[in-house]
Short mmCIF file of C-alpha atoms in Angstrom, two decimals:
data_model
loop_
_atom_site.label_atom_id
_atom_site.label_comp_id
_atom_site.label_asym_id
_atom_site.label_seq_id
_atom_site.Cartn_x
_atom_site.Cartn_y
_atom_site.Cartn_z
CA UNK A 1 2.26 -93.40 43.18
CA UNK A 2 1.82 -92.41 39.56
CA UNK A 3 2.08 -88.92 38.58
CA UNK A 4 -1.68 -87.47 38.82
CA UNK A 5 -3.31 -85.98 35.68
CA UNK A 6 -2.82 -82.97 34.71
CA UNK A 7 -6.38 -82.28 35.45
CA UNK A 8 -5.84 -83.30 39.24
CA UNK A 9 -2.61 -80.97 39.59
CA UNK A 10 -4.47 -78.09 38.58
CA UNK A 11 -7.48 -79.03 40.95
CA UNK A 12 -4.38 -79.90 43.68
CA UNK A 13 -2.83 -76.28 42.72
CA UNK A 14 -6.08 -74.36 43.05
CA UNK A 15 -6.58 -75.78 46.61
CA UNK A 16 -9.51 -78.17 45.55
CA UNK A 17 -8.83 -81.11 46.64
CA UNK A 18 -9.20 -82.43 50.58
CA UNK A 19 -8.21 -84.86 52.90
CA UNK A 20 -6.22 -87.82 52.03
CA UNK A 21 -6.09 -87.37 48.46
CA UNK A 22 -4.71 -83.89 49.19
CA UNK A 23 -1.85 -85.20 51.63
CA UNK A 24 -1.29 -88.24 48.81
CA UNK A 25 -0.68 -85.22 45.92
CA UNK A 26 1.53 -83.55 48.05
CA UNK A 27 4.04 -86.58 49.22
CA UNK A 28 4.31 -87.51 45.29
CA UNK A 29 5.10 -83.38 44.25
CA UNK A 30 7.57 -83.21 46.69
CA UNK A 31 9.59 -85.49 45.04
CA UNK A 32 8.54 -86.04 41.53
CA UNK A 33 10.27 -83.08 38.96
CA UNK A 34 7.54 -83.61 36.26
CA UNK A 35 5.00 -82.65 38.48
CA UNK A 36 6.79 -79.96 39.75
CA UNK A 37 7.16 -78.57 36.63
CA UNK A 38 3.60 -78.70 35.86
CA UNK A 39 2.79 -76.77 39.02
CA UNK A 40 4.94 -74.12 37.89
CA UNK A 41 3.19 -73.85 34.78
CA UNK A 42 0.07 -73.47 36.51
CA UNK A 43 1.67 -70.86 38.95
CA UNK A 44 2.96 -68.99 35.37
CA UNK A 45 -0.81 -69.12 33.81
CA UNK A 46 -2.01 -67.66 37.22
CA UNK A 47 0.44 -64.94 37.07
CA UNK A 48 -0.49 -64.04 33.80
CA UNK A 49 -3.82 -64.05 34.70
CA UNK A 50 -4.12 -61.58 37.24
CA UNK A 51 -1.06 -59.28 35.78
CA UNK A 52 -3.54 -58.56 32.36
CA UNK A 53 -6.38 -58.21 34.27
CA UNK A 54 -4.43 -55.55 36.43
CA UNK A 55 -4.33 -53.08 32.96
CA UNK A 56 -5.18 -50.95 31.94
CA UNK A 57 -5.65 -49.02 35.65
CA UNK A 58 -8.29 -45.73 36.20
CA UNK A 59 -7.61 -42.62 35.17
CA UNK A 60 -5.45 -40.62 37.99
CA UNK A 61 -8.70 -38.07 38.61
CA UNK A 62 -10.80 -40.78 40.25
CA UNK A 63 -10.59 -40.72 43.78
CA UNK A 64 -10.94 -36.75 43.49
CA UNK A 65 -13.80 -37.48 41.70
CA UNK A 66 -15.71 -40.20 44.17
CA UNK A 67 -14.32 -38.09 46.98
CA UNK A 68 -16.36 -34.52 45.79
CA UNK A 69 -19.02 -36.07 44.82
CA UNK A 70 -19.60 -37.78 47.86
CA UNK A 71 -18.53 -34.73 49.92
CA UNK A 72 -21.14 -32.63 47.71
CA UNK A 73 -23.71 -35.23 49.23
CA UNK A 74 -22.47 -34.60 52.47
CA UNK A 75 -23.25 -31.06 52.40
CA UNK A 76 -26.75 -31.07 50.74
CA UNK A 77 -27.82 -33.49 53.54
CA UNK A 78 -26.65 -31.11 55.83
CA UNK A 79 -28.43 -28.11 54.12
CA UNK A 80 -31.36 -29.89 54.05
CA UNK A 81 -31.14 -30.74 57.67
CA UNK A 82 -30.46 -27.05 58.79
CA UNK A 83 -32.88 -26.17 56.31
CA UNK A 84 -35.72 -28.44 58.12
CA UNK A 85 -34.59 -27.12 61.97
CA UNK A 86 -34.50 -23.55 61.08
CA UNK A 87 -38.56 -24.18 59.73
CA UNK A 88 -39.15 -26.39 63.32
CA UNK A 89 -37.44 -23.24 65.20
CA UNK A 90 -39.62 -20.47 63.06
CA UNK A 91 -42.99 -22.40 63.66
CA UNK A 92 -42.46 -22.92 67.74
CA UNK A 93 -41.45 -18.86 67.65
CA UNK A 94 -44.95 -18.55 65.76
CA UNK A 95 -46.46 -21.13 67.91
CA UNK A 96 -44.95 -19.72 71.17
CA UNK A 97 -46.24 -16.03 70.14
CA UNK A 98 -49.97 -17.02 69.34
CA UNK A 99 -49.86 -18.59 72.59
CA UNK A 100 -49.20 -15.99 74.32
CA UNK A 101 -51.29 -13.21 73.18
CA UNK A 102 -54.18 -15.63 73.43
CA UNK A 103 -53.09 -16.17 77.31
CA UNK A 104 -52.79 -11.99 77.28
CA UNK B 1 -18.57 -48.88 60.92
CA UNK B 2 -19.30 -45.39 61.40
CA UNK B 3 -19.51 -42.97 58.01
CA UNK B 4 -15.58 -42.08 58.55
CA UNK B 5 -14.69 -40.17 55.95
CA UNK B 6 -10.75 -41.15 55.99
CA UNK B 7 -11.97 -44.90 56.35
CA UNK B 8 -14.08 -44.32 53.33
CA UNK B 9 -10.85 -42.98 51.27
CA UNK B 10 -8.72 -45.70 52.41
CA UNK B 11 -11.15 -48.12 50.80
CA UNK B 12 -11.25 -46.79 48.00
CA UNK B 13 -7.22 -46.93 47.33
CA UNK B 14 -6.99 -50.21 48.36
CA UNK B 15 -10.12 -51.60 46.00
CA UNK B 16 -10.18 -48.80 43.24
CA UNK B 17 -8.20 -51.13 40.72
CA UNK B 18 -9.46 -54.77 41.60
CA UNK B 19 -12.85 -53.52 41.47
CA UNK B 20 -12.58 -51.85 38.59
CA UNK B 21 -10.72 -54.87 36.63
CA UNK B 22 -13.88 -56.74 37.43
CA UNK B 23 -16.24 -53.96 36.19
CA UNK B 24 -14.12 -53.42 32.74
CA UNK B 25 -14.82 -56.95 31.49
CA UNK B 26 -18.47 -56.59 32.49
CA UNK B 27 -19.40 -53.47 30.54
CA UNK B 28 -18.38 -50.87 28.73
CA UNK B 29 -15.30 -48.86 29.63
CA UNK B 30 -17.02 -45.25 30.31
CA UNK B 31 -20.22 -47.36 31.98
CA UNK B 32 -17.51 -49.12 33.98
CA UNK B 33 -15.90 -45.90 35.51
CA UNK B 34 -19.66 -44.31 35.91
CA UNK B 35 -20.88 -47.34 37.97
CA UNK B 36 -17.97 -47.70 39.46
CA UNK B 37 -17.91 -44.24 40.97
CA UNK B 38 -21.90 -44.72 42.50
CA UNK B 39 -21.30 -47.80 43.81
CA UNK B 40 -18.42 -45.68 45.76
CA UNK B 41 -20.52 -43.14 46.50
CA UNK B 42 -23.29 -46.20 47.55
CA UNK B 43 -20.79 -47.26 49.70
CA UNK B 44 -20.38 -44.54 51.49
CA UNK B 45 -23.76 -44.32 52.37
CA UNK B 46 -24.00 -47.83 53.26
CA UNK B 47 -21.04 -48.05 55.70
CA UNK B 48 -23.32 -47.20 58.70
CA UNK B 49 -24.76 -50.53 58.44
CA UNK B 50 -21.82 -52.85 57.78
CA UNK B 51 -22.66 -55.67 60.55
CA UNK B 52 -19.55 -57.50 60.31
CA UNK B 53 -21.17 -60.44 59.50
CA UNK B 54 -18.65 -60.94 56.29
CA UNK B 55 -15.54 -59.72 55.47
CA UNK B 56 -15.32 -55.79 54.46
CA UNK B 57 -13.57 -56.77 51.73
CA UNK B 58 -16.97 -59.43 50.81
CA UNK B 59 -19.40 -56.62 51.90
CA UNK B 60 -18.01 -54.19 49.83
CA UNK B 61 -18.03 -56.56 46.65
CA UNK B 62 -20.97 -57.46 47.47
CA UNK B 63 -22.34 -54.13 47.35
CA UNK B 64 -20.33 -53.07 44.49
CA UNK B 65 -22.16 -56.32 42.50
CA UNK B 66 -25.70 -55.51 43.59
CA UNK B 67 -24.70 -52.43 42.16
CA UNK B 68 -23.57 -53.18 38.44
CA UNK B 69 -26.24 -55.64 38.26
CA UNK B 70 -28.92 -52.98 38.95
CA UNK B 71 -27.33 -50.11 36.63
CA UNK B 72 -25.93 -51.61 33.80
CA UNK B 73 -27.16 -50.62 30.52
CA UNK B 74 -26.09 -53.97 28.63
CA UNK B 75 -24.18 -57.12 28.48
CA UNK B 76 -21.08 -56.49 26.64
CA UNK B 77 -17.78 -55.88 28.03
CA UNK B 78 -15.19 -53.02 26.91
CA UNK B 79 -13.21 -53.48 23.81
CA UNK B 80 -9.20 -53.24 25.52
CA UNK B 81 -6.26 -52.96 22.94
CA UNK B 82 -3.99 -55.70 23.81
CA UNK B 83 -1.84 -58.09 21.66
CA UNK B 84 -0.78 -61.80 22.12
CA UNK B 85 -1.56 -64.17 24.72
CA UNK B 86 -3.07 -61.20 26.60
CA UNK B 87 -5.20 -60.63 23.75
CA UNK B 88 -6.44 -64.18 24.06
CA UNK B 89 -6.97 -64.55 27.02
CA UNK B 90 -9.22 -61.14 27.17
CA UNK B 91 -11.35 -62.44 24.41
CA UNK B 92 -11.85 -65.92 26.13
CA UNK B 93 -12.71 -63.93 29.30
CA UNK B 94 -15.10 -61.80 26.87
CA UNK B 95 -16.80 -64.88 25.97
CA UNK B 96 -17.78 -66.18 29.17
CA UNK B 97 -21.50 -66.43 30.04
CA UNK B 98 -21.83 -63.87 32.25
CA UNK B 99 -21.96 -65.39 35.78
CA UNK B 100 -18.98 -67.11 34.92
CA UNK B 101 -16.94 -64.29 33.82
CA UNK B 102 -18.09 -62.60 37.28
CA UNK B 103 -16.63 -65.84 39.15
CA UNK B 104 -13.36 -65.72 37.07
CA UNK B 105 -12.90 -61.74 37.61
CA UNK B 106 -13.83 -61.75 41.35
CA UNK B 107 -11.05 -64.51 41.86
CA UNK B 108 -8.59 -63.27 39.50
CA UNK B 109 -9.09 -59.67 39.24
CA UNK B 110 -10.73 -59.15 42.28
CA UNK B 111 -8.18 -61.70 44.23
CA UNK B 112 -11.00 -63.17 46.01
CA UNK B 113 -10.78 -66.34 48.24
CA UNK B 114 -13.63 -69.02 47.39
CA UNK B 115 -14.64 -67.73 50.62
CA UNK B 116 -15.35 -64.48 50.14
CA UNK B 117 -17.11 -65.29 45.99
CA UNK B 118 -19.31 -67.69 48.18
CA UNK B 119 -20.22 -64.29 50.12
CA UNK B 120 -20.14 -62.05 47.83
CA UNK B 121 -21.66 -64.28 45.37
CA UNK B 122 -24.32 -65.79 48.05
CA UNK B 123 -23.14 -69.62 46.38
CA UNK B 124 -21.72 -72.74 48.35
CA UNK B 125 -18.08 -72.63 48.77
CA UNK B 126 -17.97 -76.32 47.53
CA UNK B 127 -20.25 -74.26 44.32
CA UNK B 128 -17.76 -71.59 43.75
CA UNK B 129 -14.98 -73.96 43.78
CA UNK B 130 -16.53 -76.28 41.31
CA UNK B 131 -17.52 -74.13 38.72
CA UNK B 132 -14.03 -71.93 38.78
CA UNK B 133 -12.57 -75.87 37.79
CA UNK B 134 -15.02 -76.01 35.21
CA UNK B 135 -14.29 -72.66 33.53
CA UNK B 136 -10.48 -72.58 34.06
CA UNK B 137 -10.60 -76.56 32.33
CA UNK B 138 -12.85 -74.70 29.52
CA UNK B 139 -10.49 -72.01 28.91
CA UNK B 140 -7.29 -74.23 28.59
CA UNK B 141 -9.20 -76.33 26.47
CA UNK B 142 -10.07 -73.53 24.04
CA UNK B 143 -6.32 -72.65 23.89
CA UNK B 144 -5.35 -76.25 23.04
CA UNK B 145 -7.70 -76.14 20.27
CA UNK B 146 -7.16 -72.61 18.99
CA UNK B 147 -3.48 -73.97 18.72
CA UNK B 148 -3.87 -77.32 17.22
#
């Protein structure tokens, strides 16, 4: 087999390619140094890739941040939930107590 | 999966960064760290109803997406102070439509599979996969020529 293009090693690095024309790519890399040494330059470019997309990183506060904010929410739910009961319980006292001097 | 608060802070530490790579290069850097801390919070409030039916990792980008692309205030991306090749390859990234710089970042910043951009992304795997060649040939090219 002739050595692919370069065009076909980088599809055959980046998983895709299928089936026989996969397994055929393979075979030849195994045992053909130019092609290897494409690959690695492909594996290189990768690398790069993803290490300057890592920086620069979020500030060290963050997760405090997200974290009492979302806590905050938390809390106010709650409030408003207590809140909303305590009313129910006050208007069934109310309720309960006009009941019963109407029965009286 | 229950609103667990622990759960909730473990996901954060383990997609803080990736996320956020993705989020610098589509807007502004102080718009980037705003939306990225309601889509947390949005996240949070979500987690009830995560059905399993993708990956957490998929839902959460997913989520994380719908919420940049309802938010944002513009198009541009942030202006990062780099030199080099790393400088290049920022300002071909920057110069991406911008669906395509969202496919690039979710598999290189984000480390996504084509798997989980097809989910996240709602595209065909065979899609995701075809377009990635497309804008990875595109970007080499650009280099060749800005060399030549």
């Amino acid at each position: 087999m002739t050595c692919p293009s370069a065009q076909v090693l980088s599809q055959y690095f980046d998983e895709l390619l299928v089936g026989e024309e996969q397994r055929q790519i393979m075979r030849h890399v195994t045992s053909c140094a130019a092609c290897q040494c494409v690959l690695a330059l492909y594996e290189d470019e990768a690398k790069f890739i993803k290490e300057t997309l890592r920086m620069p990183s979020l500030r060290a506060d963050f997760v405090d941040e997200v974290l009492a904010q979302v806590k905050s929410r938390h809390e106010r739910r709650w409030l408003k939930y207590s809140y909303v009961a305590m009313l129910a319980l006050i208007a069934l006292f109310i309720t309960t107590l006009i009941c019963a001097e109407v029965v009286m | 999966m229950t609103r667990d608060f622990a759960k909730f802070e473990q996901l954060i530490y383990t997609y803080k960064e990736p996320i956020y790579s993705i989020l610098l290069r589509m807007t502004e850097q102080e718009e980037a760290v705003r939306l990225l801390k309601g889509a947390f919070v949005k996240v949070y409030e979500e987690m009830p109803h995560y059905d399993g039916r993708m990956s957490r990792k998929s839902w959460l980008y997913r989520l994380v997406i719908q919420y940049w692309s309802e938010h944002k205030a513009g198009h541009g991306s942030s202006r990062l102070v780099k030199t080099g090749r790393e400088q290049q390859l920022e300002c071909l990234i920057a110069n991406l439509p911008e669906r395509s710089r969202l496919l690039f970042l979710l598999r290189y910043g984000g480390d996504c599979s084509y798997k989980e951009i097809a989910d996240i992304t709602q595209m065909s795997i065979d899609e995701v996969r075809e377009k990635l060649d497309v804008i990875k040939q595109q970007m080499r090219n650009e280099v060749r020529e800005a060399r030549e």
